Short mmCIF file of C-alpha atoms and ligand atoms in Angstrom, two decimals:
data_model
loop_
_atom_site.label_atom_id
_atom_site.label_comp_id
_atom_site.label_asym_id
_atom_site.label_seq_id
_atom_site.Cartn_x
_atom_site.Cartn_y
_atom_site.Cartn_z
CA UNK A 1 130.89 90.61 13.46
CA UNK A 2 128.62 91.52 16.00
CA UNK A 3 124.67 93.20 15.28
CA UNK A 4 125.38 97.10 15.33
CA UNK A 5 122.68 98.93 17.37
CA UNK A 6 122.61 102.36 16.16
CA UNK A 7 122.58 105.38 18.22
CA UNK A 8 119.65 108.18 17.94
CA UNK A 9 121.77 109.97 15.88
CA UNK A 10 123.20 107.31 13.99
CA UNK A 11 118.95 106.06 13.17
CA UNK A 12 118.67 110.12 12.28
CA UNK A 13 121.29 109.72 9.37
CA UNK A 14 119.69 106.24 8.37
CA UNK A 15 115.71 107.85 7.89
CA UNK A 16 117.16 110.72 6.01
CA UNK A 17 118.97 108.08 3.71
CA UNK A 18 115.86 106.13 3.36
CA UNK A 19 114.25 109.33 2.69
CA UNK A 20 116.10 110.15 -0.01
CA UNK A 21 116.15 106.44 -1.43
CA UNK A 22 111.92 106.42 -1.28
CA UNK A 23 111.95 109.77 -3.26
CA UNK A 24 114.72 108.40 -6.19
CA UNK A 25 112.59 104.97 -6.53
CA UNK A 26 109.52 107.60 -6.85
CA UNK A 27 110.82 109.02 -9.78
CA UNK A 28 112.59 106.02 -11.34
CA UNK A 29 109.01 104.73 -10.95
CA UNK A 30 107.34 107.23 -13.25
CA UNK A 31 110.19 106.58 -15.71
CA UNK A 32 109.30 103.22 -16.21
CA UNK A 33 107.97 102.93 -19.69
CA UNK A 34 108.15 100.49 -22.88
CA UNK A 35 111.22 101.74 -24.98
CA UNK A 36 113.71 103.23 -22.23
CA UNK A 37 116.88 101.17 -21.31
CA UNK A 38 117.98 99.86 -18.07
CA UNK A 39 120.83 102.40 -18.88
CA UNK A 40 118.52 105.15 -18.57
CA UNK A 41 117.41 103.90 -15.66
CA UNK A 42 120.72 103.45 -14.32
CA UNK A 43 121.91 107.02 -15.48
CA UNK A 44 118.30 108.79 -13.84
CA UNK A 45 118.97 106.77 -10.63
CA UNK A 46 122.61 107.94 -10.09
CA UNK A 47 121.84 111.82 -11.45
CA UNK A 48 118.83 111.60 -8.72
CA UNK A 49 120.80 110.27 -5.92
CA UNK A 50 124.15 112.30 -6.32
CA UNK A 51 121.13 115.86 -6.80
CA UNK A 52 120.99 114.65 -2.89
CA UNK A 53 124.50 114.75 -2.22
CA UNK A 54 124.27 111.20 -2.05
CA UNK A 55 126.76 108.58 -3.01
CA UNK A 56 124.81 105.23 -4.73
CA UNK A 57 125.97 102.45 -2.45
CA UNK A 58 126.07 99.60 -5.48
CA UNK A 59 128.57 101.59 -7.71
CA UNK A 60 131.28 99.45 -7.69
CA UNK A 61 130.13 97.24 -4.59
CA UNK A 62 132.71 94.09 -5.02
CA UNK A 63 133.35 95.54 -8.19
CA UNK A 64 129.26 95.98 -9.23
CA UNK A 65 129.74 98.21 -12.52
CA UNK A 66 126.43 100.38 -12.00
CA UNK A 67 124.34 102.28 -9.73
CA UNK A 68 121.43 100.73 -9.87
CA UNK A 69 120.46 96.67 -10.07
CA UNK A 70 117.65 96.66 -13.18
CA UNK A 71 116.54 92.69 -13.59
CA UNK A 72 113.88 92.28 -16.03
CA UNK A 73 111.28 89.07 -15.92
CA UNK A 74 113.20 85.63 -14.83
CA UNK A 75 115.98 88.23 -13.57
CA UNK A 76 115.97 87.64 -9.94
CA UNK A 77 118.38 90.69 -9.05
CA UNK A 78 121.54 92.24 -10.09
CA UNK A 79 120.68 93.07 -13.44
CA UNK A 80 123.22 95.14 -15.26
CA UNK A 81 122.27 98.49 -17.18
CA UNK A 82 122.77 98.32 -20.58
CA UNK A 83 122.06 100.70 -23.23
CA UNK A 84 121.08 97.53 -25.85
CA UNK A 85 118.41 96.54 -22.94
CA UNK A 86 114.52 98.19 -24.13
CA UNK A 87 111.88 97.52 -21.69
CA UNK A 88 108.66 96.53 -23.19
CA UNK A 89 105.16 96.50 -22.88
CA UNK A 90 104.04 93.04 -20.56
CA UNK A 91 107.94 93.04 -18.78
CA UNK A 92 108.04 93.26 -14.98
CA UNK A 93 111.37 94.87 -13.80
CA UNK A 94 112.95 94.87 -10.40
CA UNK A 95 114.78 98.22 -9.26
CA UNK A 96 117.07 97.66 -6.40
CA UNK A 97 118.67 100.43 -5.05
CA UNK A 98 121.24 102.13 -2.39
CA UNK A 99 121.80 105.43 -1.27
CA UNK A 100 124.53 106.70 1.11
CA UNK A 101 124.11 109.37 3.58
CA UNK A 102 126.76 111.02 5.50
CA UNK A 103 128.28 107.17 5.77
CA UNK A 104 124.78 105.66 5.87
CA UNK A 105 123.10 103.26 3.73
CA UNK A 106 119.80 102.49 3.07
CA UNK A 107 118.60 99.81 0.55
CA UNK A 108 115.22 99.19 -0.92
CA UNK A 109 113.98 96.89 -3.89
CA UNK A 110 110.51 97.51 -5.58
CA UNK A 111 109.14 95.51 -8.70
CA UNK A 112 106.81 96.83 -11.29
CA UNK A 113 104.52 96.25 -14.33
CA UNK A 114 105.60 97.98 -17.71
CA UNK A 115 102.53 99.42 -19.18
CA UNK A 116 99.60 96.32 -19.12
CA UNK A 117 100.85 93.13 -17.38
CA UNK A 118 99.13 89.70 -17.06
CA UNK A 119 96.87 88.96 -13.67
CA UNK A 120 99.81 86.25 -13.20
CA UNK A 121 102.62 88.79 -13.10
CA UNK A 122 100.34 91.32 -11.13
CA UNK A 123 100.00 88.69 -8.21
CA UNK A 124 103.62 87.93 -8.38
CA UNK A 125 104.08 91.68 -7.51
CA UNK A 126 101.57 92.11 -4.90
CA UNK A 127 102.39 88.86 -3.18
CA UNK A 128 105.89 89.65 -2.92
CA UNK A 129 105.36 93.02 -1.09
CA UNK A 130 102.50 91.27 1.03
CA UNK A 131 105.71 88.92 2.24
CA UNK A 132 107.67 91.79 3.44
CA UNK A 133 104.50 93.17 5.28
CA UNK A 134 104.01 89.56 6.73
CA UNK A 135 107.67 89.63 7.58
CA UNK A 136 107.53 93.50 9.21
CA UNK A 137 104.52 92.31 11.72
CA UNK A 138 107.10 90.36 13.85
CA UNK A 139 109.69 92.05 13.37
CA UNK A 140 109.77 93.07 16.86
CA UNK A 141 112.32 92.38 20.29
CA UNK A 142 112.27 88.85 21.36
CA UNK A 143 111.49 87.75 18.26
CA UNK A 144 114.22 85.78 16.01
CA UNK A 145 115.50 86.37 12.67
CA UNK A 146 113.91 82.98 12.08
CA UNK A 147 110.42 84.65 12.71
CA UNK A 148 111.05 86.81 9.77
CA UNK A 149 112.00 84.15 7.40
CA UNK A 150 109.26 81.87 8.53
CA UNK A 151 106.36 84.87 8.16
CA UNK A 152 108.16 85.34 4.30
CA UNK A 153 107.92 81.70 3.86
CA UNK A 154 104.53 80.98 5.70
CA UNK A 155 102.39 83.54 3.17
CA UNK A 156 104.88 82.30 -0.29
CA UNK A 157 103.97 78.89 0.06
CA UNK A 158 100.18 79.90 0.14
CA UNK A 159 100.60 80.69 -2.96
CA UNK A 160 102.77 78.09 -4.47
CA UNK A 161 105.49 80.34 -5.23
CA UNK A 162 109.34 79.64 -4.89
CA UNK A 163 111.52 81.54 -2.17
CA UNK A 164 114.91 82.22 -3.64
CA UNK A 165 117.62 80.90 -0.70
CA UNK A 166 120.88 81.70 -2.02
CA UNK A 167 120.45 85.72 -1.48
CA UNK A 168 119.09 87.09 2.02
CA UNK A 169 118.54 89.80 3.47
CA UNK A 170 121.10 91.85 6.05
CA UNK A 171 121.84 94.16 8.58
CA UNK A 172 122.45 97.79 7.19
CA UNK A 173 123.78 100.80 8.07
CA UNK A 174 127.77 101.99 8.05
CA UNK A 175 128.09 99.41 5.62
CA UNK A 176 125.78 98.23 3.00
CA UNK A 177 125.49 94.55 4.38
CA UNK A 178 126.29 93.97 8.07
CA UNK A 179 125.29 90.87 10.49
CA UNK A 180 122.83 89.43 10.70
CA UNK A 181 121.46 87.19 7.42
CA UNK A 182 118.19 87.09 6.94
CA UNK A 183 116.90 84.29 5.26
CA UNK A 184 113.40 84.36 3.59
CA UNK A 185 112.62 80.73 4.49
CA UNK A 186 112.61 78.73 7.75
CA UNK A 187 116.22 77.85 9.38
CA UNK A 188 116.74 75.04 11.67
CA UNK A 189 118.30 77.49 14.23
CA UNK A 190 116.60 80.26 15.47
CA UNK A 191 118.96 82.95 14.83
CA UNK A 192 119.84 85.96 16.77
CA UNK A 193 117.39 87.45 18.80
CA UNK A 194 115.89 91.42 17.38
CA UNK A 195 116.60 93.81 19.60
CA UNK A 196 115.81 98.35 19.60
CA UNK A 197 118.15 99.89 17.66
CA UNK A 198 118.75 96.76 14.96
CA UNK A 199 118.75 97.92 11.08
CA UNK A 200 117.87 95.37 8.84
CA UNK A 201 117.20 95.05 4.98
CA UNK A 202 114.10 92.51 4.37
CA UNK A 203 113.75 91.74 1.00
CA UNK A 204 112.08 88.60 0.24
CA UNK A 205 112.98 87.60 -3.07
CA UNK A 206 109.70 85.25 -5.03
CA UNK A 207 109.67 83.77 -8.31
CA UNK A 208 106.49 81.89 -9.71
CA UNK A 209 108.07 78.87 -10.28
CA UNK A 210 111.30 76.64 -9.04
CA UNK A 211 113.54 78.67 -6.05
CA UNK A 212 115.95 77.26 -7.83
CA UNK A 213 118.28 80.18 -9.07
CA UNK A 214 121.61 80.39 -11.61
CA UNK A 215 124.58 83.31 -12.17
CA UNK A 216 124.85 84.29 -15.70
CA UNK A 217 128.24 84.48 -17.60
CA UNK A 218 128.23 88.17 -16.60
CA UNK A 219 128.86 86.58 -12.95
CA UNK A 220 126.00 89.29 -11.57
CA UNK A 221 122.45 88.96 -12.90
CA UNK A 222 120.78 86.12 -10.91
CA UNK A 223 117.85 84.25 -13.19
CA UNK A 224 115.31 81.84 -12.64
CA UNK A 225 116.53 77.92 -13.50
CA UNK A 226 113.04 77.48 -15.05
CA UNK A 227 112.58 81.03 -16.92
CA UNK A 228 110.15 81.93 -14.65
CA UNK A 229 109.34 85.44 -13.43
CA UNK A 230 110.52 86.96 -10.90
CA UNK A 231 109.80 89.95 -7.88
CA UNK A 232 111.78 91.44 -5.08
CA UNK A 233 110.43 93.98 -2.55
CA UNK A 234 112.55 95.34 0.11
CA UNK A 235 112.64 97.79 2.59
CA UNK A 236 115.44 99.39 5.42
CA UNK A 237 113.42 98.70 9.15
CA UNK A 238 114.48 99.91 12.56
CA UNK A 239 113.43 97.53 15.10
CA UNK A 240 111.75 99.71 17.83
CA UNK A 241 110.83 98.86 21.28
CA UNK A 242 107.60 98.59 20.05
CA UNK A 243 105.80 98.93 16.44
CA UNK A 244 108.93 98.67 13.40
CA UNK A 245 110.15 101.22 11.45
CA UNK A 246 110.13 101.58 7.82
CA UNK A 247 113.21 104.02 7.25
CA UNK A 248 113.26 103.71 3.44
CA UNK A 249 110.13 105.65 3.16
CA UNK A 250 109.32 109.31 2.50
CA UNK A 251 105.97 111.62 3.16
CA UNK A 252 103.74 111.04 0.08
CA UNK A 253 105.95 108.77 -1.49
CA UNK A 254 103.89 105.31 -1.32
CA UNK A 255 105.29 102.21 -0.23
N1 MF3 B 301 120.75 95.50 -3.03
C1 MF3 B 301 121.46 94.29 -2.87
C2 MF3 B 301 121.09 93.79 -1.51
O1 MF3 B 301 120.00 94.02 -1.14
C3 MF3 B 301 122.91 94.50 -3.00
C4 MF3 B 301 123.32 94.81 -4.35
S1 MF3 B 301 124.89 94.28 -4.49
C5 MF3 B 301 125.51 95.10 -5.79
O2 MF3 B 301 121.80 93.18 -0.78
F1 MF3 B 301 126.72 94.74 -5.86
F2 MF3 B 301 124.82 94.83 -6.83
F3 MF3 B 301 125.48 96.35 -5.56
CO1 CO B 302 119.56 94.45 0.46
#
């Protein structure tokens, strides 16, 4: 399929969806607390969204049995709620989440600390949003999806950490994944080329060990092949003529 470049009004729909996605991870933020299951979290995510008039994008995505994707430690992503699943004091746990919007998606990832964490988890964390940030400086027109992947890439490996290759990011927008792929590491091709009006999902994926990744039996929840943790930021961006656009934000709500 070819890149969609969305129309004013089409980028209108997507900012309100973001909108509405920044203020649900807001509040599943201040819900994060040792003791509470990821189906809580799952049940507070939908009730938030649908408050909106909002459909969740994930609920059954390919058959995807929840609302929200709650991965907990080596959990890469697509966790799966479950009412036998306690967070706990010292876990990290990655929220990814979709709203729609009138037919429009937008899809953001953050990763957090329950209650006190260890310096290695907190660095995990912040590194992994610092490789979106890297990422969002050039994403900008006549720059390649490459660029992105190689920015993510470029600031990981300072750190030693593995980049997880066998989930990218996308285009977004009348559907939940569109063209392109966006690869957090370096391809040998340069990809397409960003133009105004492109909607893309970044969301570098880090773990701090292998990038080596495995399905469990569940067929969803992607873990670490060496146990180690995991972190996944990710944000909707409108590539402008000039300066991106983070549409999965809202006023007050930080990133
Ligand atoms: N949020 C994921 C992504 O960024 C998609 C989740 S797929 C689902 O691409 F099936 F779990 F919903
Ligand atoms: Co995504």
């Amino acid at each position: 399929m070819a890149i969609s470049i969305k129309s004013q009004y089409e980028v209108e729909l997507m900012r309100e969806a973001g909108r509405i996605l920044a203020l649900t991870h807001d509040a599943l933020k201040k819900a994060i607390k040792p003791g509470i299951t990821t189906y809580d979290i799952d049940r507070l995510g939908e009730e938030i969204i649908r408050s909106y008039g909002c459909i969740p994008s994930f609920l059954n995505y390919n058959g995807y049995p929840a609302s929200i994707c709650v991965s907990i430690n080596d959990e890469v992503v697509h966790g799966i709620p479950s009412k036998e699943r306690f967070l706990k004091e010292g876990d990290i746990v990655s929220l990814d989440v979709g709203v729609i919007y009138k037919g429009y998606h937008s899809d953001s990832a953050r990763t957090y600390g329950v209650g006190d964490i260890s310096k290695e988890a907190e660095t995990l964390i912040q590194v992994t949003k610092q490789c979106f940030f890297e990422a969002l400086a050039v994403a900008r027109p006549g720059n390649h999806i490459r660029d992105i992947g190689a920015a993510v890439e470029a600031y990981a490996d300072k750190w030693g950490y593995g980049i997880v290759e066998d989930l990218v990011g996308h285009g977004v927008g009348a559907r939940l994944h569109e063209d392109p792929e966006i690869p957090n590491y370096v391809t040998v091709r340069k990809g397409p080329k960003l133009k105004p009006g492109m909607t893309i999902a970044i969301e570098p994926m880090i773990t701090a060990g292998t990038y080596q990744v495995r399905w469990l039996e569940d067929d969803w929840t992607v873990v670490t092949m060496d146990g180690s943790l995991a972190a996944h930021y990710e944000n909707t961006v409108l590539i402008t003529e000039g300066e991106p656009e983070i549409l999965s934000r809202a006023d007050g709500v930080d990133l």
